[in-house]
Amino acid sequence: MASSKKKGLKSSGPKDSNLDTNDEDKTELCPGFRDVDAFVKHGFGAVLSATKASAGLPQAGDEYDFYRSFPGFQEFCESQGDKLLHCMSQIMQHHGCRSHMRDRNKLTGLEERFDLVVDSNDVILERVGILLDEADGVNRSQQPVMPAGFQPPKVVVSSWNRKGSSPSSRSETFRLLHAKNITRPQLKFKEKVDNSNTPFIPKIFIKPNAVKPLPSYFTNKQMRKERPEDLDVPAALADFIHQQRTQEHVDDMFAHPYQYELDHLTIPENLLSKPEPQMHKPVAETKLSFVDTLEDLVALNEKLCKLSEFAVDLEHHSYRSFLGLTCLMQISTREEDFIIDTLELRSEMYILNEAFTDPSIVKVFHGADSDIEWLQRDFGLYVVNLFDTHQASRALNLARHSLDHLLKHFCNVDSDKRYQLADWRVRPLPDEMVQYARTDTHYLLYIYDCVRVQLLDFNHGQPGLLQSVWNKSSSISLKKYVKPIYTEESYLELQRKQKKSFNTQQLTAFRLLFAWRDKLARQEDESTGYVLPTHMMIKISEELPREPQGIIACCNPVPPLVRQYNNELHLLVQQAREMPLLKVRKDDDLPSVLVVCHRT
Ligand code: AMP
Ligand code: MN
Ligand code: ZN
């Protein structure tokens, strides 16, 4: 409100009453108002009469329909409506918010406009809060505040995570981000990604193979449906709602849904005795199926449920997403290979829990630590009866424990790990990537046989060592996905890792940039490394550029969001420069009062 003095209310101000005509420039708060009280008084009056007038309008479903049958009334409503939207658009533009209030082509419906108003209110209220704090003398450099609306960015990139906006209405605003011609898979997700700064809650809502039933929290649809981040309320309110809801169910919500089953899992005798290794089929003679429809996924699940073991691997992408995305699941049976498009079937993958949590079916992974977390995070999938060949390799003390080493050692296959870091979001998948992905599971069941034989031989036929691999694997299954949580101290952890010694101004800049990066990454659903790589963040903090251009100069190449929010970043650096300049001891987080430097 404080800033609406520039445009919105200027013309409607009472020009006569509060004016000090003698020394206008020096004493006037803003044109037409002598001081804050006069401005507030006038503002309240205006708001009150507007509220009264709006309450006096014919109500929808009541007299409104009757009045509407008169063309004159309808016309009047439309012209006034347009005027109002125009006025709101101007205010929003002034605050650097999205403001297509009147553009009927770009936005449909009331809901979209309502979203815009809610967004803008957030921005404006945040500014009001910051300005009030400042006026109150609160030392704002103590807090990682986000001056969200201070400088209207040139291209406004708004949240990926907002309710209701269809992919088509987004595409225009986000052209900036389509650098690599890969459509953001997030746009197609049925359930939006939850980047809120709240702990992860398991996605599971049906629990196949349960010995202990799923707590009511997960089966109660109503509770799960209205996630706070879907409510489109300000972040603080969403956090509050979250807290209220979680209090009653804390234990259930954060427990591992299959903890009981995993704790009571016993490996049957036959899996502890020596197997006859079953040679893998040649790749060329093995059927490969792509699974990207629900129908095929259901069929696959049925097939898997009849087996006694199958091999699983995942491919993942982490650069253009805050939490990361599981892009592919490879499954191999003794007979066939499958590649599941998990971006396409993200919301349906949970049906595989029937096979994945069946204790009588062994799931063979290689190095499952991350996979277990990704399965939970993206699909609500759990694994009961896991065998991890990486753990087997360790128990056997093999020279190296990577999959390529096992492939060479047991299958004499030279694997090419070139695609490990490929962008797995790409569709259609190039053939080389398909072949690579397939290799990761195709030989795994044979390796599973070989290592079991060796683990028993190694231990003179005694099952102890093999049992320990099953146990290690089970404890990996028990891992819980933990969402990255931002706290006021998070930046210190990163600073410690970097082993950088900063003075107070540099440390403040680092803290503010860290908070900015985290907030923007969550909002835009990008990795923090995409928003602002750590080494650039350090360079900016070290150099504390005086000009916005200096921030750009610290970055090569310049991240798109750094360019876009250049002015906002510059304000943060300026804020840091206002700190008293003290040296910070190397191994210490707190500024020590050892040396006071003179700033040149
Ligand atoms: P893998 O199990 O080797 O197929 O790897 C699964 C996923 O983990 C890959 O799709 C990558 O996203 C990620 N990944 C594997 N190795 C690395 C690595 N050395 N550095 C970073 N990410 C990796
Ligand atoms: Mn893997
Ligand atoms: Zn893989």
JSON list of C-alpha atoms and ligand atoms in Angstrom, two decimals, residues 313-318 325 327 330 366-367 370-371 374 403 417 419-422 424 436-437 440, ligand 1:
[
{"chain": "A", "resi": 313, "resn": "ASP", "atom": "CA", "xyz": [17.37, -50.15, -12.15]},
{"chain": "A", "resi": 314, "resn": "LEU", "atom": "CA", "xyz": [16.42, -46.49, -12.52]},
{"chain": "A", "resi": 315, "resn": "GLU", "atom": "CA", "xyz": [17.70, -43.53, -14.50]},
{"chain": "A", "resi": 316, "resn": "HIS", "atom": "CA", "xyz": [17.37, -40.12, -12.95]},
{"chain": "A", "resi": 317, "resn": "HIS", "atom": "CA", "xyz": [17.60, -36.43, -13.83]},
{"chain": "A", "resi": 318, "resn": "SER", "atom": "CA", "xyz": [18.46, -33.73, -11.34]},
{"chain": "A", "resi": 325, "resn": "LEU", "atom": "CA", "xyz": [12.99, -36.78, -11.45]},
{"chain": "A", "resi": 327, "resn": "CYS", "atom": "CA", "xyz": [12.94, -40.75, -15.80]},
{"chain": "A", "resi": 330, "resn": "GLN", "atom": "CA", "xyz": [14.48, -50.85, -16.35]},
{"chain": "A", "resi": 366, "resn": "HIS", "atom": "CA", "xyz": [22.93, -52.83, -8.05]},
{"chain": "A", "resi": 367, "resn": "GLY", "atom": "CA", "xyz": [23.67, -50.03, -5.58]},
{"chain": "A", "resi": 370, "resn": "SER", "atom": "CA", "xyz": [19.42, -43.82, -4.31]},
{"chain": "A", "resi": 371, "resn": "ASP", "atom": "CA", "xyz": [16.91, -45.97, -6.14]},
{"chain": "A", "resi": 374, "resn": "TRP", "atom": "CA", "xyz": [13.69, -42.13, -5.71]},
{"chain": "A", "resi": 403, "resn": "LEU", "atom": "CA", "xyz": [28.39, -52.50, -12.03]},
{"chain": "A", "resi": 417, "resn": "LYS", "atom": "CA", "xyz": [29.13, -45.69, -18.86]},
{"chain": "A", "resi": 419, "resn": "TYR", "atom": "CA", "xyz": [25.30, -42.31, -20.85]},
{"chain": "A", "resi": 420, "resn": "GLN", "atom": "CA", "xyz": [25.19, -42.46, -17.09]},
{"chain": "A", "resi": 421, "resn": "LEU", "atom": "CA", "xyz": [24.96, -38.69, -16.93]},
{"chain": "A", "resi": 422, "resn": "ALA", "atom": "CA", "xyz": [22.86, -38.25, -20.06]},
{"chain": "A", "resi": 424, "resn": "TRP", "atom": "CA", "xyz": [17.26, -39.01, -19.33]},
{"chain": "A", "resi": 436, "resn": "TYR", "atom": "CA", "xyz": [22.70, -48.52, -22.29]},
{"chain": "A", "resi": 437, "resn": "ALA", "atom": "CA", "xyz": [19.70, -48.56, -19.97]},
{"chain": "A", "resi": 440, "resn": "ASP", "atom": "CA", "xyz": [22.06, -52.06, -16.52]},
{"chain": "B", "resi": 1, "resn": "AMP", "atom": "P1", "xyz": [22.99, -46.01, -12.57]},
{"chain": "B", "resi": 1, "resn": "AMP", "atom": "O1", "xyz": [22.42, -46.79, -11.45]},
{"chain": "B", "resi": 1, "resn": "AMP", "atom": "O2", "xyz": [24.47, -46.13, -12.69]},
{"chain": "B", "resi": 1, "resn": "AMP", "atom": "O3", "xyz": [22.28, -46.29, -13.85]},
{"chain": "B", "resi": 1, "resn": "AMP", "atom": "O4", "xyz": [22.71, -44.48, -12.24]},
{"chain": "B", "resi": 1, "resn": "AMP", "atom": "C1", "xyz": [21.41, -44.05, -12.03]},
{"chain": "B", "resi": 1, "resn": "AMP", "atom": "C2", "xyz": [21.35, -42.55, -12.09]},
{"chain": "B", "resi": 1, "resn": "AMP", "atom": "O5", "xyz": [22.20, -42.02, -11.11]},
{"chain": "B", "resi": 1, "resn": "AMP", "atom": "C3", "xyz": [21.81, -41.95, -13.40]},
{"chain": "B", "resi": 1, "resn": "AMP", "atom": "O6", "xyz": [20.73, -41.82, -14.32]},
{"chain": "B", "resi": 1, "resn": "AMP", "atom": "C4", "xyz": [22.34, -40.62, -12.97]},
{"chain": "B", "resi": 1, "resn": "AMP", "atom": "O7", "xyz": [21.29, -39.69, -12.90]},
{"chain": "B", "resi": 1, "resn": "AMP", "atom": "C5", "xyz": [22.83, -40.84, -11.57]},
{"chain": "B", "resi": 1, "resn": "AMP", "atom": "N1", "xyz": [24.28, -41.06, -11.54]},
{"chain": "B", "resi": 1, "resn": "AMP", "atom": "C6", "xyz": [24.93, -42.21, -11.72]},
{"chain": "B", "resi": 1, "resn": "AMP", "atom": "N2", "xyz": [26.24, -42.05, -11.61]},
{"chain": "B", "resi": 1, "resn": "AMP", "atom": "C7", "xyz": [26.45, -40.78, -11.36]},
{"chain": "B", "resi": 1, "resn": "AMP", "atom": "C8", "xyz": [27.61, -39.97, -11.15]},
{"chain": "B", "resi": 1, "resn": "AMP", "atom": "N3", "xyz": [28.83, -40.48, -11.21]},
{"chain": "B", "resi": 1, "resn": "AMP", "atom": "N4", "xyz": [27.42, -38.65, -10.89]},
{"chain": "B", "resi": 1, "resn": "AMP", "atom": "C9", "xyz": [26.21, -38.14, -10.84]},
{"chain": "B", "resi": 1, "resn": "AMP", "atom": "N5", "xyz": [25.08, -38.84, -11.05]},
{"chain": "B", "resi": 1, "resn": "AMP", "atom": "C10", "xyz": [25.19, -40.13, -11.31]}
]
